[in-house]
Amino acid sequence: MIEVSISTYFLAPLMLHLALVGLLYAWETVSLVARRPHHALSRLYRCSVCDHVYAEERDVPLARCGRCGSLNEAIRR
Ligand SMILES: [Zn+2]
């Protein structure tokens, strides 16, 4: 018969469950990043000249409007 101390008897399942929770948390975090829509990483701009709303993937303070060519500041990241 295998002898197990009382602390091992209680700590081993606890450590196993904590490791399982940690693995599930890491897996969920990675899958959330993978499922994030591509447009969530871009900035949103509204043109002050023609009111055209557009997104820019680059992290720049000013982006050129695709319709009229004027530079605009981001209204939302
Ligand atoms: Zn414009």
PDB file of N, CA, C and O and ligand atoms in Angstrom:
ATOM      1  N   MET A   1       0.835  -1.189   0.000  1.00  0.00           N
ATOM      2  CA  MET A   1       0.000   0.000   0.000  1.00  0.00           C
ATOM      3  C   MET A   1       0.880   1.252   0.000  1.00  0.00           C
ATOM      4  O   MET A   1       1.920   1.286   0.631  1.00  0.00           O
ATOM      5  N   ILE A   2       0.457   2.256  -0.679  1.00  0.00           N
ATOM      6  CA  ILE A   2       1.214   3.495  -0.778  1.00  0.00           C
ATOM      7  C   ILE A   2       0.881   4.370   0.420  1.00  0.00           C
ATOM      8  O   ILE A   2      -0.289   4.607   0.719  1.00  0.00           O
ATOM      9  N   GLU A   3       1.952   4.791   1.102  1.00  0.00           N
ATOM     10  CA  GLU A   3       1.727   5.658   2.255  1.00  0.00           C
ATOM     11  C   GLU A   3       1.722   7.116   1.799  1.00  0.00           C
ATOM     12  O   GLU A   3       2.603   7.550   1.074  1.00  0.00           O
ATOM     13  N   VAL A   4       0.712   7.848   2.214  1.00  0.00           N
ATOM     14  CA  VAL A   4       0.564   9.259   1.845  1.00  0.00           C
ATOM     15  C   VAL A   4       0.368  10.054   3.125  1.00  0.00           C
ATOM     16  O   VAL A   4      -0.472   9.693   3.961  1.00  0.00           O
ATOM     17  N   SER A   5       1.152  11.120   3.252  1.00  0.00           N
ATOM     18  CA  SER A   5       0.980  11.946   4.448  1.00  0.00           C
ATOM     19  C   SER A   5      -0.325  12.717   4.338  1.00  0.00           C
ATOM     20  O   SER A   5      -0.881  12.894   3.254  1.00  0.00           O
ATOM     21  N   ILE A   6      -0.799  13.175   5.471  1.00  0.00           N
ATOM     22  CA  ILE A   6      -2.077  13.878   5.489  1.00  0.00           C
ATOM     23  C   ILE A   6      -2.013  15.192   4.711  1.00  0.00           C
ATOM     24  O   ILE A   6      -2.973  15.578   4.043  1.00  0.00           O
ATOM     25  N   SER A   7      -0.860  15.873   4.751  1.00  0.00           N
ATOM     26  CA  SER A   7      -0.739  17.128   3.997  1.00  0.00           C
ATOM     27  C   SER A   7      -0.732  16.857   2.492  1.00  0.00           C
ATOM     28  O   SER A   7      -1.337  17.595   1.712  1.00  0.00           O
ATOM     29  N   THR A   8      -0.058  15.788   2.061  1.00  0.00           N
ATOM     30  CA  THR A   8      -0.060  15.429   0.647  1.00  0.00           C
ATOM     31  C   THR A   8      -1.464  15.026   0.208  1.00  0.00           C
ATOM     32  O   THR A   8      -1.897  15.350  -0.898  1.00  0.00           O
ATOM     33  N   TYR A   9      -2.180  14.357   1.081  1.00  0.00           N
ATOM     34  CA  TYR A   9      -3.528  13.907   0.759  1.00  0.00           C
ATOM     35  C   TYR A   9      -4.445  15.091   0.433  1.00  0.00           C
ATOM     36  O   TYR A   9      -5.302  15.001  -0.431  1.00  0.00           O
ATOM     37  N   PHE A  10      -4.257  16.212   1.125  1.00  0.00           N
ATOM     38  CA  PHE A  10      -5.101  17.383   0.880  1.00  0.00           C
ATOM     39  C   PHE A  10      -4.478  18.365  -0.114  1.00  0.00           C
ATOM     40  O   PHE A  10      -5.192  19.018  -0.861  1.00  0.00           O
ATOM     41  N   LEU A  11      -3.160  18.481  -0.107  1.00  0.00           N
ATOM     42  CA  LEU A  11      -2.520  19.469  -0.977  1.00  0.00           C
ATOM     43  C   LEU A  11      -2.428  19.024  -2.434  1.00  0.00           C
ATOM     44  O   LEU A  11      -2.536  19.856  -3.339  1.00  0.00           O
ATOM     45  N   ALA A  12      -2.252  17.760  -2.680  1.00  0.00           N
ATOM     46  CA  ALA A  12      -2.102  17.288  -4.068  1.00  0.00           C
ATOM     47  C   ALA A  12      -3.343  17.585  -4.911  1.00  0.00           C
ATOM     48  O   ALA A  12      -3.219  18.151  -6.010  1.00  0.00           O
ATOM     49  N   PRO A  13      -4.558  17.248  -4.457  1.00  0.00           N
ATOM     50  CA  PRO A  13      -5.734  17.614  -5.275  1.00  0.00           C
ATOM     51  C   PRO A  13      -5.904  19.118  -5.421  1.00  0.00           C
ATOM     52  O   PRO A  13      -6.307  19.605  -6.488  1.00  0.00           O
ATOM     53  N   LEU A  14      -5.573  19.879  -4.374  1.00  0.00           N
ATOM     54  CA  LEU A  14      -5.687  21.334  -4.456  1.00  0.00           C
ATOM     55  C   LEU A  14      -4.735  21.890  -5.508  1.00  0.00           C
ATOM     56  O   LEU A  14      -5.123  22.725  -6.338  1.00  0.00           O
ATOM     57  N   MET A  15      -3.494  21.436  -5.495  1.00  0.00           N
ATOM     58  CA  MET A  15      -2.515  21.904  -6.486  1.00  0.00           C
ATOM     59  C   MET A  15      -2.929  21.486  -7.901  1.00  0.00           C
ATOM     60  O   MET A  15      -2.762  22.246  -8.850  1.00  0.00           O
ATOM     61  N   LEU A  16      -3.475  20.284  -8.021  1.00  0.00           N
ATOM     62  CA  LEU A  16      -3.932  19.809  -9.327  1.00  0.00           C
ATOM     63  C   LEU A  16      -5.058  20.697  -9.858  1.00  0.00           C
ATOM     64  O   LEU A  16      -5.053  21.098 -11.027  1.00  0.00           O
ATOM     65  N   HIS A  17      -5.991  21.045  -8.993  1.00  0.00           N
ATOM     66  CA  HIS A  17      -7.099  21.901  -9.425  1.00  0.00           C
ATOM     67  C   HIS A  17      -6.634  23.320  -9.732  1.00  0.00           C
ATOM     68  O   HIS A  17      -7.114  23.938 -10.686  1.00  0.00           O
ATOM     69  N   LEU A  18      -5.714  23.844  -8.940  1.00  0.00           N
ATOM     70  CA  LEU A  18      -5.177  25.181  -9.231  1.00  0.00           C
ATOM     71  C   LEU A  18      -4.441  25.192 -10.568  1.00  0.00           C
ATOM     72  O   LEU A  18      -4.562  26.148 -11.340  1.00  0.00           O
ATOM     73  N   ALA A  19      -3.697  24.138 -10.850  1.00  0.00           N
ATOM     74  CA  ALA A  19      -3.004  24.053 -12.134  1.00  0.00           C
ATOM     75  C   ALA A  19      -4.006  23.970 -13.276  1.00  0.00           C
ATOM     76  O   ALA A  19      -3.827  24.610 -14.325  1.00  0.00           O
ATOM     77  N   LEU A  20      -5.083  23.232 -13.071  1.00  0.00           N
ATOM     78  CA  LEU A  20      -6.117  23.115 -14.106  1.00  0.00           C
ATOM     79  C   LEU A  20      -6.796  24.458 -14.356  1.00  0.00           C
ATOM     80  O   LEU A  20      -7.009  24.857 -15.507  1.00  0.00           O
ATOM     81  N   VAL A  21      -7.105  25.190 -13.290  1.00  0.00           N
ATOM     82  CA  VAL A  21      -7.716  26.521 -13.443  1.00  0.00           C
ATOM     83  C   VAL A  21      -6.758  27.463 -14.168  1.00  0.00           C
ATOM     84  O   VAL A  21      -7.164  28.230 -15.045  1.00  0.00           O
ATOM     85  N   GLY A  22      -5.482  27.395 -13.838  1.00  0.00           N
ATOM     86  CA  GLY A  22      -4.487  28.232 -14.511  1.00  0.00           C
ATOM     87  C   GLY A  22      -4.379  27.908 -15.987  1.00  0.00           C
ATOM     88  O   GLY A  22      -4.294  28.809 -16.823  1.00  0.00           O
ATOM     89  N   LEU A  23      -4.414  26.630 -16.311  1.00  0.00           N
ATOM     90  CA  LEU A  23      -4.357  26.233 -17.724  1.00  0.00           C
ATOM     91  C   LEU A  23      -5.601  26.700 -18.474  1.00  0.00           C
ATOM     92  O   LEU A  23      -5.507  27.188 -19.601  1.00  0.00           O
ATOM     93  N   LEU A  24      -6.774  26.569 -17.865  1.00  0.00           N
ATOM     94  CA  LEU A  24      -8.005  27.029 -18.512  1.00  0.00           C
ATOM     95  C   LEU A  24      -7.988  28.540 -18.712  1.00  0.00           C
ATOM     96  O   LEU A  24      -8.428  29.040 -19.747  1.00  0.00           O
ATOM     97  N   TYR A  25      -7.479  29.274 -17.728  1.00  0.00           N
ATOM     98  CA  TYR A  25      -7.392  30.729 -17.847  1.00  0.00           C
ATOM     99  C   TYR A  25      -6.458  31.118 -18.996  1.00  0.00           C
ATOM    100  O   TYR A  25      -6.790  31.976 -19.815  1.00  0.00           O
ATOM    101  N   ALA A  26      -5.306  30.478 -19.072  1.00  0.00           N
ATOM    102  CA  ALA A  26      -4.353  30.780 -20.140  1.00  0.00           C
ATOM    103  C   ALA A  26      -4.947  30.429 -21.498  1.00  0.00           C
ATOM    104  O   ALA A  26      -4.818  31.195 -22.465  1.00  0.00           O
ATOM    105  N   TRP A  27      -5.623  29.282 -21.586  1.00  0.00           N
ATOM    106  CA  TRP A  27      -6.222  28.872 -22.858  1.00  0.00           C
ATOM    107  C   TRP A  27      -7.317  29.838 -23.279  1.00  0.00           C
ATOM    108  O   TRP A  27      -7.413  30.214 -24.442  1.00  0.00           O
ATOM    109  N   GLU A  28      -8.147  30.282 -22.345  1.00  0.00           N
ATOM    110  CA  GLU A  28      -9.220  31.215 -22.664  1.00  0.00           C
ATOM    111  C   GLU A  28      -8.655  32.571 -23.098  1.00  0.00           C
ATOM    112  O   GLU A  28      -9.164  33.199 -24.019  1.00  0.00           O
ATOM    113  N   THR A  29      -7.608  33.034 -22.441  1.00  0.00           N
ATOM    114  CA  THR A  29      -6.977  34.301 -22.813  1.00  0.00           C
ATOM    115  C   THR A  29      -6.419  34.235 -24.228  1.00  0.00           C
ATOM    116  O   THR A  29      -6.633  35.149 -25.040  1.00  0.00           O
ATOM    117  N   VAL A  30      -5.742  33.154 -24.553  1.00  0.00           N
ATOM    118  CA  VAL A  30      -5.175  33.001 -25.894  1.00  0.00           C
ATOM    119  C   VAL A  30      -6.289  32.912 -26.928  1.00  0.00           C
ATOM    120  O   VAL A  30      -6.224  33.538 -27.987  1.00  0.00           O
ATOM    121  N   SER A  31      -7.356  32.191 -26.628  1.00  0.00           N
ATOM    122  CA  SER A  31      -8.424  32.049 -27.620  1.00  0.00           C
ATOM    123  C   SER A  31      -9.205  33.348 -27.778  1.00  0.00           C
ATOM    124  O   SER A  31      -9.708  33.640 -28.853  1.00  0.00           O
ATOM    125  N   LEU A  32      -9.317  34.165 -26.721  1.00  0.00           N
ATOM    126  CA  LEU A  32      -9.981  35.461 -26.843  1.00  0.00           C
ATOM    127  C   LEU A  32      -9.208  36.385 -27.773  1.00  0.00           C
ATOM    128  O   LEU A  32      -9.794  37.080 -28.600  1.00  0.00           O
ATOM    129  N   VAL A  33      -7.886  36.388 -27.640  1.00  0.00           N
ATOM    130  CA  VAL A  33      -7.064  37.218 -28.517  1.00  0.00           C
ATOM    131  C   VAL A  33      -7.188  36.734 -29.959  1.00  0.00           C
ATOM    132  O   VAL A  33      -7.299  37.536 -30.888  1.00  0.00           O
ATOM    133  N   ALA A  34      -7.232  35.423 -30.148  1.00  0.00           N
ATOM    134  CA  ALA A  34      -7.328  34.879 -31.501  1.00  0.00           C
ATOM    135  C   ALA A  34      -8.684  35.172 -32.128  1.00  0.00           C
ATOM    136  O   ALA A  34      -8.789  35.341 -33.335  1.00  0.00           O
ATOM    137  N   ARG A  35      -9.756  35.247 -31.296  1.00  0.00           N
ATOM    138  CA  ARG A  35     -11.099  35.465 -31.834  1.00  0.00           C
ATOM    139  C   ARG A  35     -11.432  36.941 -31.970  1.00  0.00           C
ATOM    140  O   ARG A  35     -12.482  37.290 -32.487  1.00  0.00           O
ATOM    141  N   ARG A  36     -10.555  37.843 -31.479  1.00  0.00           N
ATOM    142  CA  ARG A  36     -10.853  39.264 -31.547  1.00  0.00           C
ATOM    143  C   ARG A  36     -10.960  39.706 -33.000  1.00  0.00           C
ATOM    144  O   ARG A  36     -10.108  39.365 -33.815  1.00  0.00           O
ATOM    145  N   PRO A  37     -12.003  40.443 -33.338  1.00  0.00           N
ATOM    146  CA  PRO A  37     -12.125  40.888 -34.722  1.00  0.00           C
ATOM    147  C   PRO A  37     -10.962  41.773 -35.128  1.00  0.00           C
ATOM    148  O   PRO A  37     -10.402  42.500 -34.300  1.00  0.00           O
ATOM    149  N   HIS A  38     -10.622  41.685 -36.383  1.00  0.00           N
ATOM    150  CA  HIS A  38      -9.471  42.426 -36.885  1.00  0.00           C
ATOM    151  C   HIS A  38      -9.660  43.931 -36.716  1.00  0.00           C
ATOM    152  O   HIS A  38      -8.721  44.642 -36.401  1.00  0.00           O
ATOM    153  N   HIS A  39     -10.898  44.418 -36.891  1.00  0.00           N
ATOM    154  CA  HIS A  39     -11.118  45.857 -36.798  1.00  0.00           C
ATOM    155  C   HIS A  39     -10.991  46.365 -35.366  1.00  0.00           C
ATOM    156  O   HIS A  39     -10.895  47.565 -35.144  1.00  0.00           O
ATOM    157  N   ALA A  40     -10.996  45.483 -34.370  1.00  0.00           N
ATOM    158  CA  ALA A  40     -10.855  45.925 -32.987  1.00  0.00           C
ATOM    159  C   ALA A  40      -9.456  46.461 -32.717  1.00  0.00           C
ATOM    160  O   ALA A  40      -9.250  47.186 -31.757  1.00  0.00           O
ATOM    161  N   LEU A  41      -8.489  46.106 -33.543  1.00  0.00           N
ATOM    162  CA  LEU A  41      -7.123  46.566 -33.348  1.00  0.00           C
ATOM    163  C   LEU A  41      -6.862  47.899 -34.042  1.00  0.00           C
ATOM    164  O   LEU A  41      -5.808  48.478 -33.900  1.00  0.00           O
ATOM    165  N   SER A  42      -7.813  48.401 -34.812  1.00  0.00           N
ATOM    166  CA  SER A  42      -7.583  49.598 -35.586  1.00  0.00           C
ATOM    167  C   SER A  42      -8.212  50.810 -34.903  1.00  0.00           C
ATOM    168  O   SER A  42      -9.027  50.695 -34.002  1.00  0.00           O
ATOM    169  N   ARG A  43      -7.809  51.980 -35.352  1.00  0.00           N
ATOM    170  CA  ARG A  43      -8.378  53.232 -34.863  1.00  0.00           C
ATOM    171  C   ARG A  43      -9.475  53.686 -35.807  1.00  0.00           C
ATOM    172  O   ARG A  43      -9.413  53.434 -37.004  1.00  0.00           O
ATOM    173  N   LEU A  44     -10.430  54.410 -35.241  1.00  0.00           N
ATOM    174  CA  LEU A  44     -11.551  54.901 -36.027  1.00  0.00           C
ATOM    175  C   LEU A  44     -11.407  56.404 -36.206  1.00  0.00           C
ATOM    176  O   LEU A  44     -11.092  57.132 -35.255  1.00  0.00           O
ATOM    177  N   TYR A  45     -11.635  56.883 -37.417  1.00  0.00           N
ATOM    178  CA  TYR A  45     -11.495  58.302 -37.748  1.00  0.00           C
ATOM    179  C   TYR A  45     -12.776  58.788 -38.390  1.00  0.00           C
ATOM    180  O   TYR A  45     -13.453  58.033 -39.095  1.00  0.00           O
ATOM    181  N   ARG A  46     -13.102  60.051 -38.154  1.00  0.00           N
ATOM    182  CA  ARG A  46     -14.205  60.706 -38.869  1.00  0.00           C
ATOM    183  C   ARG A  46     -13.631  61.941 -39.526  1.00  0.00           C
ATOM    184  O   ARG A  46     -13.042  62.803 -38.870  1.00  0.00           O
ATOM    185  N   CYS A  47     -13.836  62.034 -40.806  1.00  0.00           N
ATOM    186  CA  CYS A  47     -13.303  63.151 -41.568  1.00  0.00           C
ATOM    187  C   CYS A  47     -14.055  64.428 -41.196  1.00  0.00           C
ATOM    188  O   CYS A  47     -15.292  64.450 -41.174  1.00  0.00           O
ATOM    189  N   SER A  48     -13.305  65.486 -40.910  1.00  0.00           N
ATOM    190  CA  SER A  48     -13.924  66.766 -40.541  1.00  0.00           C
ATOM    191  C   SER A  48     -14.438  67.522 -41.768  1.00  0.00           C
ATOM    192  O   SER A  48     -15.200  68.469 -41.629  1.00  0.00           O
ATOM    193  N   VAL A  49     -14.035  67.095 -42.952  1.00  0.00           N
ATOM    194  CA  VAL A  49     -14.457  67.776 -44.176  1.00  0.00           C
ATOM    195  C   VAL A  49     -15.691  67.105 -44.779  1.00  0.00           C
ATOM    196  O   VAL A  49     -16.700  67.754 -45.040  1.00  0.00           O
ATOM    197  N   CYS A  50     -15.633  65.785 -44.970  1.00  0.00           N
ATOM    198  CA  CYS A  50     -16.728  65.103 -45.679  1.00  0.00           C
ATOM    199  C   CYS A  50     -17.506  64.131 -44.786  1.00  0.00           C
ATOM    200  O   CYS A  50     -18.382  63.430 -45.283  1.00  0.00           O
ATOM    201  N   ASP A  51     -17.199  64.049 -43.497  1.00  0.00           N
ATOM    202  CA  ASP A  51     -17.882  63.168 -42.535  1.00  0.00           C
ATOM    203  C   ASP A  51     -17.734  61.678 -42.842  1.00  0.00           C
ATOM    204  O   ASP A  51     -18.463  60.864 -42.313  1.00  0.00           O
ATOM    205  N   HIS A  52     -16.779  61.337 -43.666  1.00  0.00           N
ATOM    206  CA  HIS A  52     -16.507  59.925 -43.961  1.00  0.00           C
ATOM    207  C   HIS A  52     -15.897  59.276 -42.714  1.00  0.00           C
ATOM    208  O   HIS A  52     -14.999  59.829 -42.093  1.00  0.00           O
ATOM    209  N   VAL A  53     -16.410  58.103 -42.319  1.00  0.00           N
ATOM    210  CA  VAL A  53     -15.874  57.358 -41.179  1.00  0.00           C
ATOM    211  C   VAL A  53     -15.058  56.193 -41.726  1.00  0.00           C
ATOM    212  O   VAL A  53     -15.533  55.439 -42.565  1.00  0.00           O
ATOM    213  N   TYR A  54     -13.825  56.076 -41.226  1.00  0.00           N
ATOM    214  CA  TYR A  54     -12.945  55.035 -41.729  1.00  0.00           C
ATOM    215  C   TYR A  54     -12.025  54.557 -40.622  1.00  0.00           C
ATOM    216  O   TYR A  54     -11.895  55.186 -39.581  1.00  0.00           O
ATOM    217  N   ALA A  55     -11.429  53.391 -40.833  1.00  0.00           N
ATOM    218  CA  ALA A  55     -10.524  52.789 -39.852  1.00  0.00           C
ATOM    219  C   ALA A  55      -9.123  52.745 -40.417  1.00  0.00           C
ATOM    220  O   ALA A  55      -8.929  52.623 -41.627  1.00  0.00           O
ATOM    221  N   GLU A  56      -8.155  52.867 -39.516  1.00  0.00           N
ATOM    222  CA  GLU A  56      -6.741  52.794 -39.893  1.00  0.00           C
ATOM    223  C   GLU A  56      -6.067  51.803 -38.956  1.00  0.00           C
ATOM    224  O   GLU A  56      -6.196  51.923 -37.742  1.00  0.00           O
ATOM    225  N   GLU A  57      -5.400  50.814 -39.505  1.00  0.00           N
ATOM    226  CA  GLU A  57      -4.761  49.789 -38.684  1.00  0.00           C
ATOM    227  C   GLU A  57      -3.469  50.270 -38.046  1.00  0.00           C
ATOM    228  O   GLU A  57      -3.084  49.800 -36.986  1.00  0.00           O
ATOM    229  N   ARG A  58      -2.792  51.218 -38.686  1.00  0.00           N
ATOM    230  CA  ARG A  58      -1.545  51.718 -38.120  1.00  0.00           C
ATOM    231  C   ARG A  58      -1.841  52.624 -36.933  1.00  0.00           C
ATOM    232  O   ARG A  58      -2.889  53.260 -36.883  1.00  0.00           O
ATOM    233  N   ASP A  59      -0.939  52.682 -35.987  1.00  0.00           N
ATOM    234  CA  ASP A  59      -1.103  53.507 -34.800  1.00  0.00           C
ATOM    235  C   ASP A  59      -0.499  54.884 -35.064  1.00  0.00           C
ATOM    236  O   ASP A  59       0.613  55.187 -34.652  1.00  0.00           O
ATOM    237  N   VAL A  60      -1.249  55.711 -35.787  1.00  0.00           N
ATOM    238  CA  VAL A  60      -0.781  57.048 -36.154  1.00  0.00           C
ATOM    239  C   VAL A  60      -1.762  58.084 -35.624  1.00  0.00           C
ATOM    240  O   VAL A  60      -2.957  57.838 -35.534  1.00  0.00           O
ATOM    241  N   PRO A  61      -1.266  59.281 -35.226  1.00  0.00           N
ATOM    242  CA  PRO A  61      -2.166  60.306 -34.681  1.00  0.00           C
ATOM    243  C   PRO A  61      -3.094  60.894 -35.743  1.00  0.00           C
ATOM    244  O   PRO A  61      -4.214  61.278 -35.440  1.00  0.00           O
ATOM    245  N   LEU A  62      -2.626  60.992 -36.973  1.00  0.00           N
ATOM    246  CA  LEU A  62      -3.433  61.538 -38.063  1.00  0.00           C
ATOM    247  C   LEU A  62      -3.473  60.521 -39.203  1.00  0.00           C
ATOM    248  O   LEU A  62      -2.450  59.953 -39.561  1.00  0.00           O
ATOM    249  N   ALA A  63      -4.664  60.341 -39.768  1.00  0.00           N
ATOM    250  CA  ALA A  63      -4.800  59.429 -40.901  1.00  0.00           C
ATOM    251  C   ALA A  63      -5.534  60.139 -42.022  1.00  0.00           C
ATOM    252  O   ALA A  63      -6.426  60.954 -41.791  1.00  0.00           O
ATOM    253  N   ARG A  64      -5.134  59.818 -43.242  1.00  0.00           N
ATOM    254  CA  ARG A  64      -5.695  60.491 -44.412  1.00  0.00           C
ATOM    255  C   ARG A  64      -7.034  59.868 -44.793  1.00  0.00           C
ATOM    256  O   ARG A  64      -7.182  58.666 -44.852  1.00  0.00           O
ATOM    257  N   CYS A  65      -8.005  60.737 -45.052  1.00  0.00           N
ATOM    258  CA  CYS A  65      -9.335  60.293 -45.462  1.00  0.00           C
ATOM    259  C   CYS A  65      -9.248  59.677 -46.851  1.00  0.00           C
ATOM    260  O   CYS A  65      -8.626  60.238 -47.752  1.00  0.00           O
ATOM    261  N   GLY A  66      -9.884  58.535 -47.027  1.00  0.00           N
ATOM    262  CA  GLY A  66      -9.862  57.854 -48.311  1.00  0.00           C
ATOM    263  C   GLY A  66     -10.747  58.513 -49.344  1.00  0.00           C
ATOM    264  O   GLY A  66     -10.615  58.251 -50.539  1.00  0.00           O
ATOM    265  N   ARG A  67     -11.658  59.366 -48.902  1.00  0.00           N
ATOM    266  CA  ARG A  67     -12.589  59.998 -49.837  1.00  0.00           C
ATOM    267  C   ARG A  67     -12.075  61.351 -50.324  1.00  0.00           C
ATOM    268  O   ARG A  67     -12.069  61.618 -51.519  1.00  0.00           O
ATOM    269  N   CYS A  68     -11.644  62.218 -49.392  1.00  0.00           N
ATOM    270  CA  CYS A  68     -11.249  63.571 -49.813  1.00  0.00           C
ATOM    271  C   CYS A  68      -9.763  63.862 -49.596  1.00  0.00           C
ATOM    272  O   CYS A  68      -9.259  64.861 -50.075  1.00  0.00           O
ATOM    273  N   GLY A  69      -9.065  63.022 -48.844  1.00  0.00           N
ATOM    274  CA  GLY A  69      -7.630  63.180 -48.686  1.00  0.00           C
ATOM    275  C   GLY A  69      -7.179  64.074 -47.539  1.00  0.00           C
ATOM    276  O   GLY A  69      -5.986  64.299 -47.364  1.00  0.00           O
ATOM    277  N   SER A  70      -8.105  64.597 -46.721  1.00  0.00           N
ATOM    278  CA  SER A  70      -7.685  65.439 -45.608  1.00  0.00           C
ATOM    279  C   SER A  70      -7.231  64.561 -44.428  1.00  0.00           C
ATOM    280  O   SER A  70      -7.633  63.412 -44.312  1.00  0.00           O
ATOM    281  N   LEU A  71      -6.386  65.168 -43.573  1.00  0.00           N
ATOM    282  CA  LEU A  71      -5.880  64.446 -42.399  1.00  0.00           C
ATOM    283  C   LEU A  71      -6.818  64.667 -41.223  1.00  0.00           C
ATOM    284  O   LEU A  71      -7.279  65.778 -40.980  1.00  0.00           O
ATOM    285  N   ASN A  72      -7.081  63.589 -40.456  1.00  0.00           N
ATOM    286  CA  ASN A  72      -8.006  63.660 -39.330  1.00  0.00           C
ATOM    287  C   ASN A  72      -7.444  62.939 -38.125  1.00  0.00           C
ATOM    288  O   ASN A  72      -6.676  61.995 -38.252  1.00  0.00           O
ATOM    289  N   GLU A  73      -7.893  63.382 -36.942  1.00  0.00           N
ATOM    290  CA  GLU A  73      -7.504  62.733 -35.696  1.00  0.00           C
ATOM    291  C   GLU A  73      -8.462  61.582 -35.402  1.00  0.00           C
ATOM    292  O   GLU A  73      -9.618  61.600 -35.817  1.00  0.00           O
ATOM    293  N   ALA A  74      -7.961  60.596 -34.653  1.00  0.00           N
ATOM    294  CA  ALA A  74      -8.767  59.431 -34.306  1.00  0.00           C
ATOM    295  C   ALA A  74      -9.884  59.848 -33.353  1.00  0.00           C
ATOM    296  O   ALA A  74      -9.689  60.668 -32.455  1.00  0.00           O
ATOM    297  N   ILE A  75     -11.072  59.282 -33.558  1.00  0.00           N
ATOM    298  CA  ILE A  75     -12.171  59.539 -32.626  1.00  0.00           C
ATOM    299  C   ILE A  75     -12.317  58.377 -31.652  1.00  0.00           C
ATOM    300  O   ILE A  75     -12.914  58.515 -30.612  1.00  0.00           O
ATOM    301  N   ARG A  76     -11.769  57.225 -31.979  1.00  0.00           N
ATOM    302  CA  ARG A  76     -11.822  56.066 -31.090  1.00  0.00           C
ATOM    303  C   ARG A  76     -10.726  55.110 -31.497  1.00  0.00           C
ATOM    304  O   ARG A  76     -10.438  54.931 -32.673  1.00  0.00           O
ATOM    305  N   ARG A  77     -10.135  54.497 -30.476  1.00  0.00           N
ATOM    306  CA  ARG A  77      -9.122  53.497 -30.745  1.00  0.00           C
ATOM    307  C   ARG A  77      -9.764  52.132 -30.830  1.00  0.00           C
ATOM    308  O   ARG A  77     -10.623  51.773 -30.149  1.00  0.00           O
TER     309      ARG A  77
HETATM  310 ZN    ZN B   1     -12.908  63.251 -46.099  1.00  0.00          ZN
END
